[in-house]
């Protein structure tokens, strides 16, 4: 049932013209993965590779994220669900604007209602601030258990994998620690 509903929601999003990103996008990157995931990953917005393929996190940073989730949570991409706060690529990968986040808000809310994850992983400063409605930075709150008005599931913020690609082993190690918090929640929930 969740699958049918999430497909319907995705179809609605494909026709969305609620903000100016619809003028420059190639594809709406709605989200993909399991229809009954224990974990939902929320990133910022699609980049070039995602805009061309319609799949979230398929570029270099996505590959790192997938590897870390595989190693730390023992889950494949097909077993989780991955989406973004904003479903269309901002030109030249600029930060999404406030009205663009607002235009996508109900899609994210509905996705989380349908998917009912046990835990949400918000990746990067931008997604974390949007999901938690906070001004706090990722360095301060990564790896802590947070709550969001979007879902009853706990939210664990972590670094964006692009930051880990730039920052090297130190950032990767912190992401692994953050994922171990997610693992702990899953172990308690199941
Ligand atoms: N960065 C994101 O935040 N999301 C993607 O889908 C790809 C890169």
PDB file of N, CA, C and O in Angstrom, residues 31-91:
ATOM      1  N   UNK A  31      12.963  10.501  -4.843  1.00  0.00           N
ATOM      2  CA  UNK A  31      13.482   9.638  -3.777  1.00  0.00           C
ATOM      3  C   UNK A  31      13.392   8.206  -4.257  1.00  0.00           C
ATOM      4  O   UNK A  31      12.655   7.919  -5.201  1.00  0.00           O
ATOM      5  N   UNK A  32      14.159   7.309  -3.630  1.00  0.00           N
ATOM      6  CA  UNK A  32      14.081   5.911  -4.061  1.00  0.00           C
ATOM      7  C   UNK A  32      14.518   4.980  -2.943  1.00  0.00           C
ATOM      8  O   UNK A  32      15.229   5.386  -2.023  1.00  0.00           O
ATOM      9  N   UNK A  33      14.074   3.725  -3.081  1.00  0.00           N
ATOM     10  CA  UNK A  33      14.453   2.696  -2.112  1.00  0.00           C
ATOM     11  C   UNK A  33      13.268   1.883  -1.655  1.00  0.00           C
ATOM     12  O   UNK A  33      12.253   1.795  -2.360  1.00  0.00           O
ATOM     13  N   UNK A  34      13.407   1.311  -0.473  1.00  0.00           N
ATOM     14  CA  UNK A  34      12.372   0.442   0.085  1.00  0.00           C
ATOM     15  C   UNK A  34      11.106   1.224   0.432  1.00  0.00           C
ATOM     16  O   UNK A  34      11.188   2.385   0.856  1.00  0.00           O
ATOM     17  N   UNK A  35       9.938   0.587   0.259  1.00  0.00           N
ATOM     18  CA  UNK A  35       8.693   1.248   0.663  1.00  0.00           C
ATOM     19  C   UNK A  35       8.402   1.047   2.145  1.00  0.00           C
ATOM     20  O   UNK A  35       7.475   1.661   2.688  1.00  0.00           O
ATOM     21  N   UNK A  36       9.167   0.187   2.809  1.00  0.00           N
ATOM     22  CA  UNK A  36       9.015   0.059   4.272  1.00  0.00           C
ATOM     23  C   UNK A  36      10.409   0.064   4.914  1.00  0.00           C
ATOM     24  O   UNK A  36      10.846  -0.938   5.484  1.00  0.00           O
ATOM     25  N   UNK A  37      11.085   1.188   4.805  1.00  0.00           N
ATOM     26  CA  UNK A  37      12.473   1.257   5.277  1.00  0.00           C
ATOM     27  C   UNK A  37      12.566   1.500   6.780  1.00  0.00           C
ATOM     28  O   UNK A  37      11.737   2.223   7.340  1.00  0.00           O
ATOM     29  N   UNK A  38      13.568   0.922   7.395  1.00  0.00           N
ATOM     30  CA  UNK A  38      13.834   1.284   8.796  1.00  0.00           C
ATOM     31  C   UNK A  38      14.538   2.642   8.852  1.00  0.00           C
ATOM     32  O   UNK A  38      14.409   3.371   9.822  1.00  0.00           O
ATOM     33  N   UNK A  39      15.283   2.946   7.793  1.00  0.00           N
ATOM     34  CA  UNK A  39      16.070   4.180   7.769  1.00  0.00           C
ATOM     35  C   UNK A  39      15.703   5.022   6.548  1.00  0.00           C
ATOM     36  O   UNK A  39      15.675   4.500   5.428  1.00  0.00           O
ATOM     37  N   UNK A  40      15.427   6.302   6.767  1.00  0.00           N
ATOM     38  CA  UNK A  40      15.291   7.252   5.656  1.00  0.00           C
ATOM     39  C   UNK A  40      16.446   8.246   5.747  1.00  0.00           C
ATOM     40  O   UNK A  40      16.704   8.817   6.809  1.00  0.00           O
ATOM     41  N   UNK A  41      17.151   8.406   4.639  1.00  0.00           N
ATOM     42  CA  UNK A  41      18.249   9.369   4.546  1.00  0.00           C
ATOM     43  C   UNK A  41      17.728  10.613   3.837  1.00  0.00           C
ATOM     44  O   UNK A  41      17.087  10.508   2.785  1.00  0.00           O
ATOM     45  N   UNK A  42      17.979  11.790   4.418  1.00  0.00           N
ATOM     46  CA  UNK A  42      17.528  13.042   3.793  1.00  0.00           C
ATOM     47  C   UNK A  42      18.731  13.938   3.524  1.00  0.00           C
ATOM     48  O   UNK A  42      19.434  14.357   4.454  1.00  0.00           O
ATOM     49  N   UNK A  43      18.953  14.198   2.245  1.00  0.00           N
ATOM     50  CA  UNK A  43      20.028  15.105   1.845  1.00  0.00           C
ATOM     51  C   UNK A  43      19.477  16.469   1.476  1.00  0.00           C
ATOM     52  O   UNK A  43      18.302  16.776   1.736  1.00  0.00           O
ATOM     53  N   UNK A  44      20.330  17.266   0.838  1.00  0.00           N
ATOM     54  CA  UNK A  44      19.977  18.658   0.549  1.00  0.00           C
ATOM     55  C   UNK A  44      19.143  18.800  -0.733  1.00  0.00           C
ATOM     56  O   UNK A  44      17.963  19.135  -0.684  1.00  0.00           O
ATOM     57  N   UNK A  45      19.755  18.501  -1.850  1.00  0.00           N
ATOM     58  CA  UNK A  45      19.099  18.696  -3.145  1.00  0.00           C
ATOM     59  C   UNK A  45      19.886  17.902  -4.187  1.00  0.00           C
ATOM     60  O   UNK A  45      21.073  17.635  -3.994  1.00  0.00           O
ATOM     61  N   UNK A  46      19.244  17.555  -5.303  1.00  0.00           N
ATOM     62  CA  UNK A  46      19.976  16.811  -6.330  1.00  0.00           C
ATOM     63  C   UNK A  46      21.114  17.642  -6.923  1.00  0.00           C
ATOM     64  O   UNK A  46      21.006  18.867  -7.021  1.00  0.00           O
ATOM     65  N   UNK A  47      22.190  16.958  -7.302  1.00  0.00           N
ATOM     66  CA  UNK A  47      23.261  17.580  -8.075  1.00  0.00           C
ATOM     67  C   UNK A  47      23.102  17.207  -9.544  1.00  0.00           C
ATOM     68  O   UNK A  47      22.035  16.719  -9.953  1.00  0.00           O
ATOM     69  N   UNK A  48      24.163  17.381 -10.292  1.00  0.00           N
ATOM     70  CA  UNK A  48      24.067  17.153 -11.740  1.00  0.00           C
ATOM     71  C   UNK A  48      23.745  15.691 -12.086  1.00  0.00           C
ATOM     72  O   UNK A  48      22.847  15.416 -12.883  1.00  0.00           O
ATOM     73  N   UNK A  49      24.482  14.759 -11.458  1.00  0.00           N
ATOM     74  CA  UNK A  49      24.278  13.334 -11.777  1.00  0.00           C
ATOM     75  C   UNK A  49      22.859  12.909 -11.420  1.00  0.00           C
ATOM     76  O   UNK A  49      22.222  12.123 -12.140  1.00  0.00           O
ATOM     77  N   UNK A  50      22.358  13.454 -10.322  1.00  0.00           N
ATOM     78  CA  UNK A  50      21.018  13.093  -9.855  1.00  0.00           C
ATOM     79  C   UNK A  50      19.959  13.688 -10.787  1.00  0.00           C
ATOM     80  O   UNK A  50      18.964  13.033 -11.134  1.00  0.00           O
ATOM     81  N   UNK A  51      20.189  14.923 -11.218  1.00  0.00           N
ATOM     82  CA  UNK A  51      19.250  15.601 -12.130  1.00  0.00           C
ATOM     83  C   UNK A  51      19.146  14.839 -13.448  1.00  0.00           C
ATOM     84  O   UNK A  51      18.069  14.761 -14.061  1.00  0.00           O
ATOM     85  N   UNK A  52      20.251  14.253 -13.873  1.00  0.00           N
ATOM     86  CA  UNK A  52      20.245  13.538 -15.156  1.00  0.00           C
ATOM     87  C   UNK A  52      19.630  12.144 -15.042  1.00  0.00           C
ATOM     88  O   UNK A  52      19.002  11.661 -15.974  1.00  0.00           O
ATOM     89  N   UNK A  53      19.806  11.499 -13.872  1.00  0.00           N
ATOM     90  CA  UNK A  53      19.337  10.114 -13.728  1.00  0.00           C
ATOM     91  C   UNK A  53      17.988   9.995 -13.029  1.00  0.00           C
ATOM     92  O   UNK A  53      17.317   8.965 -13.124  1.00  0.00           O
ATOM     93  N   UNK A  54      17.617  11.013 -12.250  1.00  0.00           N
ATOM     94  CA  UNK A  54      16.378  10.939 -11.472  1.00  0.00           C
ATOM     95  C   UNK A  54      16.533  10.183 -10.164  1.00  0.00           C
ATOM     96  O   UNK A  54      15.558   9.962  -9.443  1.00  0.00           O
ATOM     97  N   UNK A  55      17.781   9.773  -9.828  1.00  0.00           N
ATOM     98  CA  UNK A  55      18.052   9.014  -8.585  1.00  0.00           C
ATOM     99  C   UNK A  55      18.857   9.881  -7.616  1.00  0.00           C
ATOM    100  O   UNK A  55      19.833  10.523  -8.036  1.00  0.00           O
ATOM    101  N   UNK A  56      18.489   9.869  -6.321  1.00  0.00           N
ATOM    102  CA  UNK A  56      19.275  10.658  -5.371  1.00  0.00           C
ATOM    103  C   UNK A  56      20.627  10.017  -5.052  1.00  0.00           C
ATOM    104  O   UNK A  56      20.753   8.786  -5.074  1.00  0.00           O
ATOM    105  N   UNK A  57      21.606  10.840  -4.774  1.00  0.00           N
ATOM    106  CA  UNK A  57      22.923  10.386  -4.300  1.00  0.00           C
ATOM    107  C   UNK A  57      23.533   9.279  -5.175  1.00  0.00           C
ATOM    108  O   UNK A  57      23.860   8.205  -4.683  1.00  0.00           O
ATOM    109  N   UNK A  58      23.663   9.574  -6.457  1.00  0.00           N
ATOM    110  CA  UNK A  58      24.331   8.609  -7.338  1.00  0.00           C
ATOM    111  C   UNK A  58      25.742   9.046  -7.735  1.00  0.00           C
ATOM    112  O   UNK A  58      26.459   8.308  -8.377  1.00  0.00           O
ATOM    113  N   UNK A  59      26.136  10.264  -7.346  1.00  0.00           N
ATOM    114  CA  UNK A  59      27.480  10.744  -7.676  1.00  0.00           C
ATOM    115  C   UNK A  59      28.510  10.215  -6.684  1.00  0.00           C
ATOM    116  O   UNK A  59      28.249   9.260  -5.945  1.00  0.00           O
ATOM    117  N   UNK A  60      29.669  10.849  -6.651  1.00  0.00           N
ATOM    118  CA  UNK A  60      30.771  10.359  -5.790  1.00  0.00           C
ATOM    119  C   UNK A  60      30.382  10.374  -4.315  1.00  0.00           C
ATOM    120  O   UNK A  60      30.681   9.456  -3.566  1.00  0.00           O
ATOM    121  N   UNK A  61      29.724  11.439  -3.885  1.00  0.00           N
ATOM    122  CA  UNK A  61      29.371  11.501  -2.465  1.00  0.00           C
ATOM    123  C   UNK A  61      28.332  10.428  -2.132  1.00  0.00           C
ATOM    124  O   UNK A  61      28.356   9.842  -1.049  1.00  0.00           O
ATOM    125  N   UNK A  62      27.442  10.150  -3.083  1.00  0.00           N
ATOM    126  CA  UNK A  62      26.450   9.091  -2.871  1.00  0.00           C
ATOM    127  C   UNK A  62      27.099   7.722  -2.728  1.00  0.00           C
ATOM    128  O   UNK A  62      26.669   6.894  -1.923  1.00  0.00           O
ATOM    129  N   UNK A  63      28.147   7.512  -3.513  1.00  0.00           N
ATOM    130  CA  UNK A  63      28.838   6.212  -3.422  1.00  0.00           C
ATOM    131  C   UNK A  63      29.488   6.033  -2.048  1.00  0.00           C
ATOM    132  O   UNK A  63      29.445   4.950  -1.459  1.00  0.00           O
ATOM    133  N   UNK A  64      30.052   7.126  -1.529  1.00  0.00           N
ATOM    134  CA  UNK A  64      30.648   7.046  -0.188  1.00  0.00           C
ATOM    135  C   UNK A  64      29.566   6.795   0.860  1.00  0.00           C
ATOM    136  O   UNK A  64      29.710   5.927   1.745  1.00  0.00           O
ATOM    137  N   UNK A  65      28.472   7.512   0.737  1.00  0.00           N
ATOM    138  CA  UNK A  65      27.360   7.339   1.698  1.00  0.00           C
ATOM    139  C   UNK A  65      26.868   5.888   1.681  1.00  0.00           C
ATOM    140  O   UNK A  65      26.666   5.269   2.738  1.00  0.00           O
ATOM    141  N   UNK A  66      26.701   5.354   0.489  1.00  0.00           N
ATOM    142  CA  UNK A  66      26.209   3.975   0.338  1.00  0.00           C
ATOM    143  C   UNK A  66      27.186   2.975   0.977  1.00  0.00           C
ATOM    144  O   UNK A  66      26.772   2.035   1.654  1.00  0.00           O
ATOM    145  N   UNK A  67      28.482   3.242   0.782  1.00  0.00           N
ATOM    146  CA  UNK A  67      29.487   2.328   1.351  1.00  0.00           C
ATOM    147  C   UNK A  67      29.447   2.377   2.880  1.00  0.00           C
ATOM    148  O   UNK A  67      29.454   1.345   3.554  1.00  0.00           O
ATOM    149  N   UNK A  68      29.364   3.589   3.435  1.00  0.00           N
ATOM    150  CA  UNK A  68      29.369   3.716   4.903  1.00  0.00           C
ATOM    151  C   UNK A  68      28.107   3.098   5.509  1.00  0.00           C
ATOM    152  O   UNK A  68      28.168   2.445   6.556  1.00  0.00           O
ATOM    153  N   UNK A  69      26.969   3.284   4.846  1.00  0.00           N
ATOM    154  CA  UNK A  69      25.726   2.683   5.355  1.00  0.00           C
ATOM    155  C   UNK A  69      25.819   1.163   5.274  1.00  0.00           C
ATOM    156  O   UNK A  69      25.398   0.447   6.188  1.00  0.00           O
ATOM    157  N   UNK A  70      26.405   0.672   4.196  1.00  0.00           N
ATOM    158  CA  UNK A  70      26.602  -0.789   4.053  1.00  0.00           C
ATOM    159  C   UNK A  70      27.482  -1.326   5.173  1.00  0.00           C
ATOM    160  O   UNK A  70      27.163  -2.329   5.811  1.00  0.00           O
ATOM    161  N   UNK A  71      28.585  -0.632   5.439  1.00  0.00           N
ATOM    162  CA  UNK A  71      29.543  -1.147   6.424  1.00  0.00           C
ATOM    163  C   UNK A  71      29.049  -0.972   7.861  1.00  0.00           C
ATOM    164  O   UNK A  71      29.229  -1.851   8.691  1.00  0.00           O
ATOM    165  N   UNK A  72      28.416   0.143   8.139  1.00  0.00           N
ATOM    166  CA  UNK A  72      28.028   0.432   9.534  1.00  0.00           C
ATOM    167  C   UNK A  72      26.630  -0.084   9.896  1.00  0.00           C
ATOM    168  O   UNK A  72      26.385  -0.447  11.048  1.00  0.00           O
ATOM    169  N   UNK A  73      25.721  -0.092   8.929  1.00  0.00           N
ATOM    170  CA  UNK A  73      24.340  -0.525   9.236  1.00  0.00           C
ATOM    171  C   UNK A  73      24.012  -1.886   8.622  1.00  0.00           C
ATOM    172  O   UNK A  73      22.937  -2.437   8.881  1.00  0.00           O
ATOM    173  N   UNK A  74      24.929  -2.373   7.796  1.00  0.00           N
ATOM    174  CA  UNK A  74      24.696  -3.650   7.093  1.00  0.00           C
ATOM    175  C   UNK A  74      23.412  -3.572   6.271  1.00  0.00           C
ATOM    176  O   UNK A  74      22.589  -4.490   6.270  1.00  0.00           O
ATOM    177  N   UNK A  75      23.226  -2.454   5.632  1.00  0.00           N
ATOM    178  CA  UNK A  75      22.033  -2.273   4.793  1.00  0.00           C
ATOM    179  C   UNK A  75      22.441  -1.813   3.401  1.00  0.00           C
ATOM    180  O   UNK A  75      23.343  -0.983   3.256  1.00  0.00           O
ATOM    181  N   UNK A  76      21.725  -2.358   2.414  1.00  0.00           N
ATOM    182  CA  UNK A  76      21.969  -1.916   1.038  1.00  0.00           C
ATOM    183  C   UNK A  76      21.082  -0.717   0.753  1.00  0.00           C
ATOM    184  O   UNK A  76      20.140  -0.417   1.494  1.00  0.00           O
ATOM    185  N   UNK A  77      21.378  -0.082  -0.362  1.00  0.00           N
ATOM    186  CA  UNK A  77      20.572   1.055  -0.823  1.00  0.00           C
ATOM    187  C   UNK A  77      19.095   0.663  -1.000  1.00  0.00           C
ATOM    188  O   UNK A  77      18.210   1.441  -0.706  1.00  0.00           O
ATOM    189  N   UNK A  78      18.868  -0.573  -1.456  1.00  0.00           N
ATOM    190  CA  UNK A  78      17.486  -1.025  -1.689  1.00  0.00           C
ATOM    191  C   UNK A  78      16.723  -1.241  -0.384  1.00  0.00           C
ATOM    192  O   UNK A  78      15.492  -1.284  -0.381  1.00  0.00           O
ATOM    193  N   UNK A  79      17.449  -1.388   0.715  1.00  0.00           N
ATOM    194  CA  UNK A  79      16.786  -1.648   2.007  1.00  0.00           C
ATOM    195  C   UNK A  79      16.449  -0.367   2.776  1.00  0.00           C
ATOM    196  O   UNK A  79      15.752  -0.423   3.787  1.00  0.00           O
ATOM    197  N   UNK A  80      17.012   0.754   2.311  1.00  0.00           N
ATOM    198  CA  UNK A  80      16.698   2.034   2.959  1.00  0.00           C
ATOM    199  C   UNK A  80      15.941   2.904   1.956  1.00  0.00           C
ATOM    200  O   UNK A  80      15.655   2.450   0.842  1.00  0.00           O
ATOM    201  N   UNK A  81      15.614   4.129   2.341  1.00  0.00           N
ATOM    202  CA  UNK A  81      15.001   5.066   1.394  1.00  0.00           C
ATOM    203  C   UNK A  81      15.816   6.348   1.434  1.00  0.00           C
ATOM    204  O   UNK A  81      16.180   6.826   2.516  1.00  0.00           O
ATOM    205  N   UNK A  82      16.131   6.881   0.253  1.00  0.00           N
ATOM    206  CA  UNK A  82      16.961   8.089   0.173  1.00  0.00           C
ATOM    207  C   UNK A  82      16.194   9.186  -0.554  1.00  0.00           C
ATOM    208  O   UNK A  82      15.625   8.952  -1.627  1.00  0.00           O
ATOM    209  N   UNK A  83      16.178  10.363   0.041  1.00  0.00           N
ATOM    210  CA  UNK A  83      15.528  11.496  -0.615  1.00  0.00           C
ATOM    211  C   UNK A  83      16.274  12.785  -0.242  1.00  0.00           C
ATOM    212  O   UNK A  83      17.317  12.744   0.406  1.00  0.00           O
ATOM    213  N   UNK A  84      15.722  13.900  -0.667  1.00  0.00           N
ATOM    214  CA  UNK A  84      16.316  15.211  -0.370  1.00  0.00           C
ATOM    215  C   UNK A  84      15.241  16.170   0.110  1.00  0.00           C
ATOM    216  O   UNK A  84      14.055  15.977  -0.174  1.00  0.00           O
ATOM    217  N   UNK A  85      15.673  17.225   0.783  1.00  0.00           N
ATOM    218  CA  UNK A  85      14.742  18.270   1.221  1.00  0.00           C
ATOM    219  C   UNK A  85      14.097  18.927  -0.003  1.00  0.00           C
ATOM    220  O   UNK A  85      12.899  19.210  -0.015  1.00  0.00           O
ATOM    221  N   UNK A  86      14.900  19.158  -1.028  1.00  0.00           N
ATOM    222  CA  UNK A  86      14.419  19.781  -2.271  1.00  0.00           C
ATOM    223  C   UNK A  86      14.586  18.762  -3.403  1.00  0.00           C
ATOM    224  O   UNK A  86      15.632  18.132  -3.517  1.00  0.00           O
ATOM    225  N   UNK A  87      13.551  18.593  -4.198  1.00  0.00           N
ATOM    226  CA  UNK A  87      13.533  17.494  -5.170  1.00  0.00           C
ATOM    227  C   UNK A  87      14.076  17.852  -6.554  1.00  0.00           C
ATOM    228  O   UNK A  87      14.175  16.988  -7.414  1.00  0.00           O
ATOM    229  N   UNK A  88      14.358  19.142  -6.796  1.00  0.00           N
ATOM    230  CA  UNK A  88      14.878  19.550  -8.095  1.00  0.00           C
ATOM    231  C   UNK A  88      16.234  20.229  -7.919  1.00  0.00           C
ATOM    232  O   UNK A  88      16.468  20.916  -6.920  1.00  0.00           O
ATOM    233  N   UNK A  89      17.104  20.049  -8.914  1.00  0.00           N
ATOM    234  CA  UNK A  89      18.460  20.593  -8.800  1.00  0.00           C
ATOM    235  C   UNK A  89      18.475  22.126  -8.878  1.00  0.00           C
ATOM    236  O   UNK A  89      17.988  22.699  -9.852  1.00  0.00           O
ATOM    237  N   UNK A  90      19.082  22.778  -7.889  1.00  0.00           N
ATOM    238  CA  UNK A  90      19.282  24.225  -7.999  1.00  0.00           C
ATOM    239  C   UNK A  90      20.379  24.498  -9.037  1.00  0.00           C
ATOM    240  O   UNK A  90      21.378  23.775  -9.069  1.00  0.00           O
ATOM    241  N   UNK A  91      20.203  25.511  -9.883  1.00  0.00           N
ATOM    242  CA  UNK A  91      21.211  25.810 -10.909  1.00  0.00           C
ATOM    243  C   UNK A  91      22.596  25.952 -10.302  1.00  0.00           C
ATOM    244  O   UNK A  91      22.762  26.576  -9.253  1.00  0.00           O
TER     245      UNK A  91
END
